[in-house]
Structures are given as C-alpha cells and as structure tokens.
mmCIF file of C-alpha atoms (C1' of nucleotides) in Angstrom:
data_model
loop_
_atom_site.group_PDB
_atom_site.id
_atom_site.type_symbol
_atom_site.label_atom_id
_atom_site.label_comp_id
_atom_site.label_asym_id
_atom_site.label_seq_id
_atom_site.Cartn_x
_atom_site.Cartn_y
_atom_site.Cartn_z
ATOM 1 C CA UNK A 1 0.000 0.000 0.000
ATOM 2 C CA UNK A 2 2.917 2.329 0.042
ATOM 3 C CA UNK A 3 4.020 2.378 -3.588
ATOM 4 C CA UNK A 4 2.057 4.861 -5.682
ATOM 5 C CA UNK A 5 -0.027 6.374 -2.896
ATOM 6 C CA UNK A 6 -2.890 8.688 -3.809
ATOM 7 C CA UNK A 7 -1.010 10.962 -6.191
ATOM 8 C CA UNK A 8 1.507 10.196 -8.876
ATOM 9 C CA UNK A 9 4.706 11.858 -7.767
ATOM 10 C CA UNK A 10 6.070 12.639 -11.210
ATOM 11 C CA UNK A 11 3.660 13.984 -13.798
ATOM 12 C CA UNK A 12 2.780 17.389 -12.386
ATOM 13 C CA UNK A 13 6.143 19.102 -12.267
ATOM 14 C CA UNK A 14 5.231 21.549 -14.966
ATOM 15 C CA UNK A 15 2.062 22.649 -13.243
ATOM 16 C CA UNK A 16 3.895 23.139 -9.966
ATOM 17 C CA UNK A 17 6.401 25.456 -11.568
ATOM 18 C CA UNK A 18 3.771 27.279 -13.560
ATOM 19 C CA UNK A 19 1.926 28.046 -10.343
ATOM 20 C CA UNK A 20 5.195 29.064 -8.767
ATOM 21 C CA UNK A 21 5.859 31.542 -11.559
ATOM 22 C CA UNK A 22 2.342 32.918 -11.127
ATOM 23 C CA UNK A 23 2.982 33.383 -7.431
ATOM 24 C CA UNK A 24 6.164 35.261 -8.208
ATOM 25 C CA UNK A 25 4.409 37.532 -10.608
ATOM 26 C CA UNK A 26 2.043 38.554 -7.827
ATOM 27 C CA UNK A 27 4.614 39.072 -5.100
ATOM 28 C CA UNK A 28 5.613 42.639 -5.785
ATOM 29 C CA UNK A 29 1.994 43.666 -6.206
ATOM 30 C CA UNK A 30 1.074 42.046 -2.918
ATOM 31 C CA UNK A 31 4.014 43.558 -1.063
ATOM 32 C CA UNK A 32 3.153 46.990 -2.372
ATOM 33 C CA UNK A 33 -0.553 46.985 -1.546
ATOM 34 C CA UNK A 34 0.259 45.567 1.884
ATOM 35 C CA UNK A 35 2.844 48.275 2.506
ATOM 36 C CA UNK A 36 0.591 51.025 1.179
ATOM 37 C CA UNK A 37 -2.149 49.912 3.549
ATOM 38 C CA UNK A 38 0.342 49.881 6.429
ATOM 39 C CA UNK A 39 1.570 53.350 5.598
ATOM 40 C CA UNK A 40 -1.938 54.751 5.447
ATOM 41 C CA UNK A 41 -2.580 53.357 8.907
ATOM 42 C CA UNK A 42 0.786 54.354 10.371
ATOM 43 C CA UNK A 43 1.413 57.676 8.691
ATOM 44 C CA UNK A 44 -1.985 58.753 7.419
ATOM 45 C CA UNK A 45 -0.930 58.519 3.789
ATOM 46 C CA UNK A 46 1.314 56.531 1.462
ATOM 47 C CA UNK A 47 4.052 58.619 -0.129
ATOM 48 C CA UNK A 48 6.430 57.299 -2.736
ATOM 49 C CA UNK A 49 9.365 58.353 -0.607
ATOM 50 C CA UNK A 50 8.189 56.145 2.255
ATOM 51 C CA UNK A 51 7.682 53.168 -0.020
ATOM 52 C CA UNK A 52 11.156 53.683 -1.470
ATOM 53 C CA UNK A 53 12.681 53.809 1.978
ATOM 54 C CA UNK A 54 10.845 50.766 3.286
ATOM 55 C CA UNK A 55 11.532 48.610 0.264
ATOM 56 C CA UNK A 56 15.079 49.867 -0.050
ATOM 57 C CA UNK A 57 14.669 50.866 -3.674
ATOM 58 C CA UNK A 58 14.943 54.197 -5.482
ATOM 59 C CA UNK A 59 11.995 56.551 -5.933
ATOM 60 C CA UNK A 60 12.206 55.880 -9.663
ATOM 61 C CA UNK A 61 11.563 52.211 -9.059
ATOM 62 C CA UNK A 62 8.591 53.008 -6.861
ATOM 63 C CA UNK A 63 7.211 55.211 -9.594
ATOM 64 C CA UNK A 64 7.572 52.423 -12.110
ATOM 65 C CA UNK A 65 5.864 49.930 -9.889
ATOM 66 C CA UNK A 66 3.039 52.246 -8.928
ATOM 67 C CA UNK A 67 2.296 52.744 -12.608
ATOM 68 C CA UNK A 68 1.981 48.998 -13.045
ATOM 69 C CA UNK A 69 -0.271 48.753 -10.016
ATOM 70 C CA UNK A 70 -2.371 51.568 -11.374
ATOM 71 C CA UNK A 71 -2.588 49.904 -14.756
ATOM 72 C CA UNK A 72 -3.685 46.731 -13.012
ATOM 73 C CA UNK A 73 -6.324 48.525 -10.999
ATOM 74 C CA UNK A 74 -4.912 48.205 -7.488
ATOM 75 C CA UNK A 75 -3.997 51.807 -6.762
ATOM 76 C CA UNK A 76 -4.874 55.291 -7.891
ATOM 77 C CA UNK A 77 -2.580 58.286 -7.841
ATOM 78 C CA UNK A 78 -2.203 61.757 -9.274
ATOM 79 C CA UNK A 79 1.148 63.346 -10.080
ATOM 80 C CA UNK A 80 3.028 64.578 -7.013
ATOM 81 C CA UNK A 81 0.306 63.306 -4.719
ATOM 82 C CA UNK A 82 0.166 60.381 -2.364
ATOM 83 C CA UNK A 83 -1.014 56.949 -3.359
ATOM 84 C CA UNK A 84 -4.401 55.393 -2.684
ATOM 85 C CA UNK A 85 -5.686 51.839 -2.835
ATOM 86 C CA UNK A 86 -8.649 51.083 -5.043
ATOM 87 C CA UNK A 87 -11.319 48.765 -3.694
ATOM 88 C CA UNK A 88 -9.541 45.875 -5.393
ATOM 89 C CA UNK A 89 -6.264 47.024 -3.877
ATOM 90 C CA UNK A 90 -7.774 47.300 -0.408
ATOM 91 C CA UNK A 91 -9.326 43.859 -0.700
ATOM 92 C CA UNK A 92 -5.999 42.386 -1.749
ATOM 93 C CA UNK A 93 -4.179 44.250 1.025
ATOM 94 C CA UNK A 94 -6.606 42.882 3.612
ATOM 95 C CA UNK A 95 -6.108 39.364 2.339
ATOM 96 C CA UNK A 96 -2.337 39.765 2.394
ATOM 97 C CA UNK A 97 -2.309 41.238 5.844
ATOM 98 C CA UNK A 98 -4.336 38.301 7.191
ATOM 99 C CA UNK A 99 -2.144 35.774 5.468
ATOM 100 C CA UNK A 100 1.022 37.482 6.645
ATOM 101 C CA UNK A 101 -0.196 37.462 10.232
ATOM 102 C CA UNK A 102 -1.136 33.789 10.076
ATOM 103 C CA UNK A 103 2.328 32.871 8.826
ATOM 104 C CA UNK A 104 4.066 35.170 11.297
ATOM 105 C CA UNK A 105 2.053 33.939 14.277
ATOM 106 C CA UNK A 106 2.687 30.367 13.235
ATOM 107 C CA UNK A 107 6.452 30.894 13.159
ATOM 108 C CA UNK A 108 6.271 32.547 16.556
ATOM 109 C CA UNK A 109 4.209 29.637 17.865
ATOM 110 C CA UNK A 110 6.963 27.329 16.646
ATOM 111 C CA UNK A 111 9.353 29.204 18.889
ATOM 112 C CA UNK A 112 11.198 31.393 16.417
ATOM 113 C CA UNK A 113 12.163 34.882 17.450
ATOM 114 C CA UNK A 114 10.379 37.936 16.145
ATOM 115 C CA UNK A 115 13.119 39.086 13.813
ATOM 116 C CA UNK A 116 13.426 35.780 12.031
ATOM 117 C CA UNK A 117 9.698 35.165 11.997
ATOM 118 C CA UNK A 118 9.207 38.543 10.376
ATOM 119 C CA UNK A 119 11.778 37.976 7.698
ATOM 120 C CA UNK A 120 10.766 34.428 6.848
ATOM 121 C CA UNK A 121 7.076 35.290 6.885
ATOM 122 C CA UNK A 122 7.754 37.911 4.237
ATOM 123 C CA UNK A 123 9.161 35.263 1.937
ATOM 124 C CA UNK A 124 6.841 32.408 2.814
ATOM 125 C CA UNK A 125 3.511 34.220 2.757
ATOM 126 C CA UNK A 126 3.313 34.305 -1.020
ATOM 127 C CA UNK A 127 3.731 30.545 -1.269
ATOM 128 C CA UNK A 128 1.280 29.009 1.140
ATOM 129 C CA UNK A 129 -1.844 27.343 -0.168
ATOM 130 C CA UNK A 130 -5.190 27.812 1.515
ATOM 131 C CA UNK A 131 -4.870 24.334 3.010
ATOM 132 C CA UNK A 132 -1.495 25.077 4.527
ATOM 133 C CA UNK A 133 -2.765 28.375 5.882
ATOM 134 C CA UNK A 134 -5.586 26.537 7.615
ATOM 135 C CA UNK A 135 -3.141 24.133 9.198
ATOM 136 C CA UNK A 136 -0.895 26.995 10.312
ATOM 137 C CA UNK A 137 -3.833 28.796 11.887
ATOM 138 C CA UNK A 138 -5.040 25.706 13.685
ATOM 139 C CA UNK A 139 -1.567 24.965 14.980
ATOM 140 C CA UNK A 140 -1.111 28.474 16.344
ATOM 141 C CA UNK A 141 -4.499 28.368 18.007
ATOM 142 C CA UNK A 142 -3.932 25.012 19.642
ATOM 143 C CA UNK A 143 -0.449 25.944 20.780
ATOM 144 C CA UNK A 144 -1.908 28.974 22.532
ATOM 145 C CA UNK A 145 -4.510 26.856 24.287
ATOM 146 C CA UNK A 146 -1.946 24.367 25.477
ATOM 147 C CA UNK A 147 -0.023 26.659 27.809
ATOM 148 C CA UNK B 1 12.220 46.642 29.669
ATOM 149 C CA UNK B 2 9.585 45.620 27.195
ATOM 150 C CA UNK B 3 9.376 48.636 24.909
ATOM 151 C CA UNK B 4 12.084 48.264 22.293
ATOM 152 C CA UNK B 5 12.764 44.590 23.010
ATOM 153 C CA UNK B 6 15.826 43.119 21.353
ATOM 154 C CA UNK B 7 14.963 44.312 17.889
ATOM 155 C CA UNK B 8 13.261 47.482 16.743
ATOM 156 C CA UNK B 9 10.240 46.373 14.769
ATOM 157 C CA UNK B 10 10.343 49.164 12.174
ATOM 158 C CA UNK B 11 13.752 50.119 10.892
ATOM 159 C CA UNK B 12 14.777 47.006 9.032
ATOM 160 C CA UNK B 13 12.127 46.854 6.333
ATOM 161 C CA UNK B 14 14.633 47.678 3.653
ATOM 162 C CA UNK B 15 16.997 44.936 4.673
ATOM 163 C CA UNK B 16 14.177 42.403 4.749
ATOM 164 C CA UNK B 17 13.201 43.207 1.209
ATOM 165 C CA UNK B 18 16.774 43.320 0.000
ATOM 166 C CA UNK B 19 17.305 39.810 1.326
ATOM 167 C CA UNK B 20 14.033 38.797 -0.263
ATOM 168 C CA UNK B 21 15.200 40.047 -3.640
ATOM 169 C CA UNK B 22 18.449 38.138 -3.189
ATOM 170 C CA UNK B 23 16.507 34.982 -2.458
ATOM 171 C CA UNK B 24 14.495 35.500 -5.624
ATOM 172 C CA UNK B 25 17.595 35.914 -7.676
ATOM 173 C CA UNK B 26 18.762 32.509 -6.522
ATOM 174 C CA UNK B 27 15.522 30.614 -6.981
ATOM 175 C CA UNK B 28 15.772 29.678 -10.611
ATOM 176 C CA UNK B 29 19.381 28.615 -10.169
ATOM 177 C CA UNK B 30 18.457 26.444 -7.233
ATOM 178 C CA UNK B 31 15.488 24.898 -8.980
ATOM 179 C CA UNK B 32 17.616 24.065 -11.993
ATOM 180 C CA UNK B 33 20.521 22.461 -10.177
ATOM 181 C CA UNK B 34 18.070 20.502 -8.051
ATOM 182 C CA UNK B 35 16.206 19.299 -11.123
ATOM 183 C CA UNK B 36 19.390 18.474 -13.005
ATOM 184 C CA UNK B 37 20.567 16.362 -10.087
ATOM 185 C CA UNK B 38 17.186 14.602 -9.998
ATOM 186 C CA UNK B 39 17.307 13.890 -13.720
ATOM 187 C CA UNK B 40 20.793 12.457 -13.516
ATOM 188 C CA UNK B 41 19.601 10.095 -10.804
ATOM 189 C CA UNK B 42 16.299 9.221 -12.465
ATOM 190 C CA UNK B 43 17.247 9.162 -16.117
ATOM 191 C CA UNK B 44 21.001 8.840 -16.117
ATOM 192 C CA UNK B 45 21.499 12.244 -17.692
ATOM 193 C CA UNK B 46 20.000 15.718 -17.817
ATOM 194 C CA UNK B 47 18.756 16.729 -21.253
ATOM 195 C CA UNK B 48 17.397 20.158 -22.088
ATOM 196 C CA UNK B 49 14.198 18.599 -23.362
ATOM 197 C CA UNK B 50 13.539 16.985 -19.976
ATOM 198 C CA UNK B 51 14.188 20.208 -18.126
ATOM 199 C CA UNK B 52 11.846 22.031 -20.485
ATOM 200 C CA UNK B 53 9.129 19.483 -19.936
ATOM 201 C CA UNK B 54 9.475 19.414 -16.161
ATOM 202 C CA UNK B 55 9.556 23.169 -15.738
ATOM 203 C CA UNK B 56 6.867 23.713 -18.340
ATOM 204 C CA UNK B 57 8.949 26.150 -20.370
ATOM 205 C CA UNK B 58 10.250 26.059 -23.938
ATOM 206 C CA UNK B 59 13.605 24.546 -24.866
ATOM 207 C CA UNK B 60 14.791 28.020 -25.811
ATOM 208 C CA UNK B 61 14.227 29.190 -22.263
ATOM 209 C CA UNK B 62 16.139 26.230 -20.890
ATOM 210 C CA UNK B 63 19.009 27.057 -23.185
ATOM 211 C CA UNK B 64 19.071 30.614 -21.954
ATOM 212 C CA UNK B 65 19.041 29.575 -18.345
ATOM 213 C CA UNK B 66 21.695 26.917 -18.781
ATOM 214 C CA UNK B 67 23.965 29.558 -20.248
ATOM 215 C CA UNK B 68 23.529 31.700 -17.174
ATOM 216 C CA UNK B 69 24.200 28.718 -14.918
ATOM 217 C CA UNK B 70 27.285 27.927 -16.923
ATOM 218 C CA UNK B 71 28.467 31.508 -16.702
ATOM 219 C CA UNK B 72 27.925 31.344 -12.931
ATOM 220 C CA UNK B 73 29.859 28.110 -12.623
ATOM 221 C CA UNK B 74 27.082 25.704 -11.629
ATOM 222 C CA UNK B 75 26.872 23.560 -14.748
ATOM 223 C CA UNK B 76 28.960 22.559 -17.714
ATOM 224 C CA UNK B 77 27.671 21.622 -21.136
ATOM 225 C CA UNK B 78 28.789 21.205 -24.702
ATOM 226 C CA UNK B 79 26.581 21.914 -27.714
ATOM 227 C CA UNK B 80 23.983 19.224 -28.366
ATOM 228 C CA UNK B 81 25.121 17.259 -25.317
ATOM 229 C CA UNK B 82 23.515 16.705 -21.960
ATOM 230 C CA UNK B 83 24.097 18.936 -18.978
ATOM 231 C CA UNK B 84 26.427 18.288 -16.047
ATOM 232 C CA UNK B 85 26.759 19.830 -12.627
ATOM 233 C CA UNK B 86 30.078 21.299 -11.611
ATOM 234 C CA UNK B 87 31.294 20.655 -8.081
ATOM 235 C CA UNK B 88 29.745 23.938 -7.037
ATOM 236 C CA UNK B 89 26.514 22.917 -8.762
ATOM 237 C CA UNK B 90 26.481 19.529 -7.075
ATOM 238 C CA UNK B 91 27.127 21.098 -3.685
ATOM 239 C CA UNK B 92 24.285 23.535 -4.209
ATOM 240 C CA UNK B 93 22.001 20.751 -5.455
ATOM 241 C CA UNK B 94 22.731 18.687 -2.362
ATOM 242 C CA UNK B 95 21.986 21.608 -0.107
ATOM 243 C CA UNK B 96 18.739 22.310 -1.949
ATOM 244 C CA UNK B 97 17.657 18.703 -1.872
ATOM 245 C CA UNK B 98 18.184 18.545 1.898
ATOM 246 C CA UNK B 99 16.335 21.767 2.453
ATOM 247 C CA UNK B 100 13.511 20.716 0.203
ATOM 248 C CA UNK B 101 13.102 17.459 2.074
ATOM 249 C CA UNK B 102 13.100 19.192 5.446
ATOM 250 C CA UNK B 103 10.341 21.544 4.337
ATOM 251 C CA UNK B 104 8.362 18.776 2.666
ATOM 252 C CA UNK B 105 8.621 16.419 5.643
ATOM 253 C CA UNK B 106 7.624 19.230 7.953
ATOM 254 C CA UNK B 107 4.473 19.952 5.962
ATOM 255 C CA UNK B 108 3.648 16.255 5.947
ATOM 256 C CA UNK B 109 4.235 16.114 9.705
ATOM 257 C CA UNK B 110 1.735 18.947 10.057
ATOM 258 C CA UNK B 111 -0.830 16.727 8.372
ATOM 259 C CA UNK B 112 -0.921 18.144 4.858
ATOM 260 C CA UNK B 113 -1.352 15.794 1.956
ATOM 261 C CA UNK B 114 1.513 14.918 -0.349
ATOM 262 C CA UNK B 115 0.332 16.947 -3.324
ATOM 263 C CA UNK B 116 -0.043 20.169 -1.375
ATOM 264 C CA UNK B 117 3.112 19.577 0.641
ATOM 265 C CA UNK B 118 5.026 19.127 -2.579
ATOM 266 C CA UNK B 119 3.711 22.266 -4.163
ATOM 267 C CA UNK B 120 4.075 24.496 -1.118
ATOM 268 C CA UNK B 121 7.537 23.127 -0.334
ATOM 269 C CA UNK B 122 8.654 24.193 -3.782
ATOM 270 C CA UNK B 123 7.678 27.769 -3.013
ATOM 271 C CA UNK B 124 8.677 27.885 0.633
ATOM 272 C CA UNK B 125 12.083 26.215 0.453
ATOM 273 C CA UNK B 126 13.816 29.263 -0.959
ATOM 274 C CA UNK B 127 12.607 31.446 1.882
ATOM 275 C CA UNK B 128 13.407 29.616 5.093
ATOM 276 C CA UNK B 129 16.286 30.768 7.245
ATOM 277 C CA UNK B 130 18.681 28.321 8.841
ATOM 278 C CA UNK B 131 16.952 28.880 12.176
ATOM 279 C CA UNK B 132 13.545 28.079 10.768
ATOM 280 C CA UNK B 133 14.908 24.995 9.037
ATOM 281 C CA UNK B 134 16.250 23.785 12.384
ATOM 282 C CA UNK B 135 12.874 24.270 13.980
ATOM 283 C CA UNK B 136 11.146 22.455 11.113
ATOM 284 C CA UNK B 137 13.516 19.526 11.397
ATOM 285 C CA UNK B 138 13.109 19.295 15.157
ATOM 286 C CA UNK B 139 9.341 19.414 14.848
ATOM 287 C CA UNK B 140 9.247 16.650 12.271
ATOM 288 C CA UNK B 141 11.528 14.499 14.363
ATOM 289 C CA UNK B 142 9.550 14.966 17.552
ATOM 290 C CA UNK B 143 6.266 14.376 15.782
ATOM 291 C CA UNK B 144 7.586 11.053 14.525
ATOM 292 C CA UNK B 145 8.686 10.038 18.033
ATOM 293 C CA UNK B 146 5.340 10.922 19.542
ATOM 294 C CA UNK B 147 3.251 8.284 17.784
ATOM 295 C "C1'" DA C 1 8.435 86.473 -2.245
ATOM 296 C "C1'" DT C 2 12.436 84.155 -3.029
ATOM 297 C "C1'" DT C 3 15.185 80.515 -2.315
ATOM 298 C "C1'" DA C 4 16.492 76.028 -0.792
ATOM 299 C "C1'" DA C 5 15.298 71.442 0.121
ATOM 300 C "C1'" DA C 6 12.509 67.498 -0.469
ATOM 301 C "C1'" DA C 7 9.650 64.791 -3.281
ATOM 302 C "C1'" DG C 8 8.269 63.151 -7.533
ATOM 303 C "C1'" DT C 9 8.903 62.328 -12.476
ATOM 304 C "C1'" DT C 10 11.112 61.154 -16.877
ATOM 305 C "C1'" DA C 11 14.403 59.096 -19.943
ATOM 306 C "C1'" DG C 12 17.361 55.692 -20.864
ATOM 307 C "C1'" DC C 13 19.820 51.810 -19.372
ATOM 308 C "C1'" DC C 14 20.544 46.730 -17.699
ATOM 309 C "C1'" DG C 15 19.745 41.777 -16.375
ATOM 310 C "C1'" DA C 16 16.543 37.950 -15.614
ATOM 311 C "C1'" DT C 17 13.138 35.100 -17.444
ATOM 312 C "C1'" DG C 18 9.883 34.082 -20.492
ATOM 313 C "C1'" DC C 19 8.216 33.596 -25.649
ATOM 314 C "C1'" DT C 20 8.070 32.380 -31.103
ATOM 315 C "C1'" DA C 21 10.037 31.249 -35.349
ATOM 316 C "C1'" DA C 22 13.763 29.676 -37.980
ATOM 317 C "C1'" DA C 23 18.045 27.283 -38.506
ATOM 318 C "C1'" DT C 24 21.033 23.674 -37.232
ATOM 319 C "C1'" DT C 25 22.676 19.315 -35.554
ATOM 320 C "C1'" DG C 26 22.181 14.522 -34.139
ATOM 321 C "C1'" DA C 27 19.837 10.146 -34.211
ATOM 322 C "C1'" DT C 28 16.759 6.800 -36.388
ATOM 323 C "C1'" DT C 29 14.604 4.541 -40.050
ATOM 324 C "C1'" DT C 30 14.234 2.862 -44.275
ATOM 325 C "C1'" DA D 1 23.102 6.684 -47.840
ATOM 326 C "C1'" DA D 2 19.210 9.429 -47.630
ATOM 327 C "C1'" DA D 3 15.524 11.043 -45.481
ATOM 328 C "C1'" DT D 4 13.100 12.028 -41.563
ATOM 329 C "C1'" DC D 5 12.377 13.200 -36.924
ATOM 330 C "C1'" DA D 6 13.804 14.881 -32.482
ATOM 331 C "C1'" DA D 7 16.677 17.865 -30.001
ATOM 332 C "C1'" DT D 8 19.174 21.908 -29.710
ATOM 333 C "C1'" DT D 9 20.515 26.407 -30.822
ATOM 334 C "C1'" DT D 10 20.059 31.160 -32.497
ATOM 335 C "C1'" DA D 11 17.832 35.497 -33.284
ATOM 336 C "C1'" DG D 12 14.720 38.671 -31.985
ATOM 337 C "C1'" DC D 13 11.169 40.172 -28.968
ATOM 338 C "C1'" DA D 14 8.472 41.379 -24.449
ATOM 339 C "C1'" DT D 15 7.769 42.283 -19.510
ATOM 340 C "C1'" DC D 16 9.321 42.932 -14.928
ATOM 341 C "C1'" DG D 17 11.916 45.173 -11.668
ATOM 342 C "C1'" DG D 18 15.931 47.244 -10.710
ATOM 343 C "C1'" DC D 19 19.361 51.418 -11.549
ATOM 344 C "C1'" DT D 20 21.375 56.543 -12.518
ATOM 345 C "C1'" DA D 21 21.077 61.125 -13.964
ATOM 346 C "C1'" DA D 22 18.599 65.035 -15.041
ATOM 347 C "C1'" DC D 23 14.551 67.634 -14.521
ATOM 348 C "C1'" DT D 24 10.136 69.446 -12.443
ATOM 349 C "C1'" DT D 25 7.069 70.334 -8.833
ATOM 350 C "C1'" DT D 26 5.861 71.027 -4.187
ATOM 351 C "C1'" DT D 27 6.898 72.331 0.381
ATOM 352 C "C1'" DA D 28 9.430 74.714 3.812
ATOM 353 C "C1'" DA D 29 12.547 78.446 5.427
ATOM 354 C "C1'" DT D 30 14.256 82.769 5.389
#
DNA sequence: ATTAAAAGTTAGCCGATGCTAAATTGATTT
DNA sequence: AAATCAATTTAGCATCGGCTAACTTTTAAT
C-alpha cells in the first residue's frame, strides 16, 4: 500500500512550476498593496518616498511599480500626490495582511524569534496554499490553548 | 524593559526586502541544479528537453538559463550534449535537496497531503532561514517520536 | 516672495526570465 | 546513404523590476 499512494509523484512538475511563476508575478503587487495599507494606517498617507525607503529601492523604481499597479487597478494616484488603494487594492491588502499574520504567528508559535519570523514570513507568505494556511492557523491556536 | 525589546520592529524593512530580492535571484538557479541532479539520478542524464518538460517552459528558455548557470559556474555543457553539474553545482544541489526534504517532511508532519506539501515546499524552500529549518527539522523528528 | 530642500517624475539603461520562429545538428529509419 | 524526426541552438522580442542622472514640482525656510 505504500508504492504509488494517492497521487503520482512525477507527472505534475510543470504545473507546480507554472503556479510558482504565477505566485512570483504577484509578489511585488502584494508587497506593495500591503505596505501602502500599512503606511496609510501608520502615517496617514502613502508617499512614494516612504515606499522607497521601506523597500530599499529608489523613488524611480517606486514610480515604475506604482504605474503597473495603477494599470492593473490596485492603486490610484495623481502626479506629485500620495497613493491610494482602489477597492480591489484594499481587498488584496486585507487578504495579504491576514495571510502574513497567520504565517508570522505560526512561526512565533513554533518558537522562532520575532526578527526571524518577520523575515521568513515575508518570503513564505506568497507561497502558502489555503490548506497550509488553515493548518498553520489551527496549529497556532492550539499551541496557545496548550499553555 | 519591554518597549524596544531586542529588535526594533520598524527600521529594518529595507533589509528584509533586499534579502528577499536576493533569495528570488537565486531561486531559478536552485530549482535548476536541483532538477538536473534529480534527472541524472532518475534518467542517467540531464537533457534540455527533460528540463523544459518538467519546468513547463520552452527549450529556448532552458538554453538561456543553462547559459547563465554555466556563466555562474554551476553547470557545464557542450553543444547538443547533456548537462552536467560542476562541483559547485552539485554542492548547491545537495543543499537544496536537503532543504527541500526538510520543508516537505515538515508539511507532511503537520498533516498536509503529499500533493499540497510538494507544491508548497517548492515555493517555501527558498525562503526559510537556517533557524527556521532547524525548527522544522526538530518538529518533524519529535512528531515522529510521539506516535 | 524668493530661495532652498525634499519629493516626484522622466528618460534611458541593464539583467533575468519568459516567448516564437527559424536554422542547425544529431539520431533513427528505411 | 538518404531522409526524416527529435533535439538543440540562435535570433529577436516582451515584460518585470531594478538602476542613474537630469529635470520638475511642491513644500518649507528665510
């Protein structure tokens, strides 16, 4: 009963990597809307200069990226003004914030320190399926109850 | 004594994202050397056509990527021949295989099914710190002992 | 009100990673 | 041996996400 199990282990390589590439394509967008939402909460508005500083990129790069996000309907902006999330952008930001927190809390529940949990969560959050997120959440919850 | 804790929670955004971008830059390289090593084990050699099929990209893309890997010292190849790992490539492949297995086993230990564990591991493996890997490994081990 | 500083924008560049289409080489079949 | 078929390579293109340098606009100070 061990041999082939439920799922053929070979076949689906290509699909795995296709989904991986899709995830990558969304990462910058997700990081930006998440950060813009944070900045609006923390500083009252999202300025390009703050995004540049937080991401560690140049203002020109931020400008570039914001244009893509605008094209894709996640943010709105007017020249020399601060940046706003559209409804779609806000929805995405909310989803990302939740997901980020689930991953972060899970890593903390595993015993990792805040610095490492924060850094790893930033990388991991874009690559967890809904199923894995559920398991993470349940684990964190149960580990809290078990004290 | 609680306020600032050991690590200021704000400041280091930029460094986090810089490290994230570094990790991204390594992902394709790591996936390729890992896959080349797998192919050599499974099929006796690594052909471009197999890489193309497994990654779900065109042969032209594989060719491109192999040239970069060659430039960076991870593989060697001669025209119309199969692809070999250099020592550096083999070392990296071994490291990646270990890491991949740790992440995969951890997800399985958490109760996820093989298909999802495999897919998520592929995304997560490039973004786990050494500390997190240690915790994953310890968790998997202890969960095996606890049956 | 002018000037200086800060913020934002534009133009032009580069590398990574993908593609298609066409040419080439290698392997197989007849 | 020739012809075919599969694999590989080349050329040319696109997008993303970075950069620098130069310029413009806005904001703040004097």
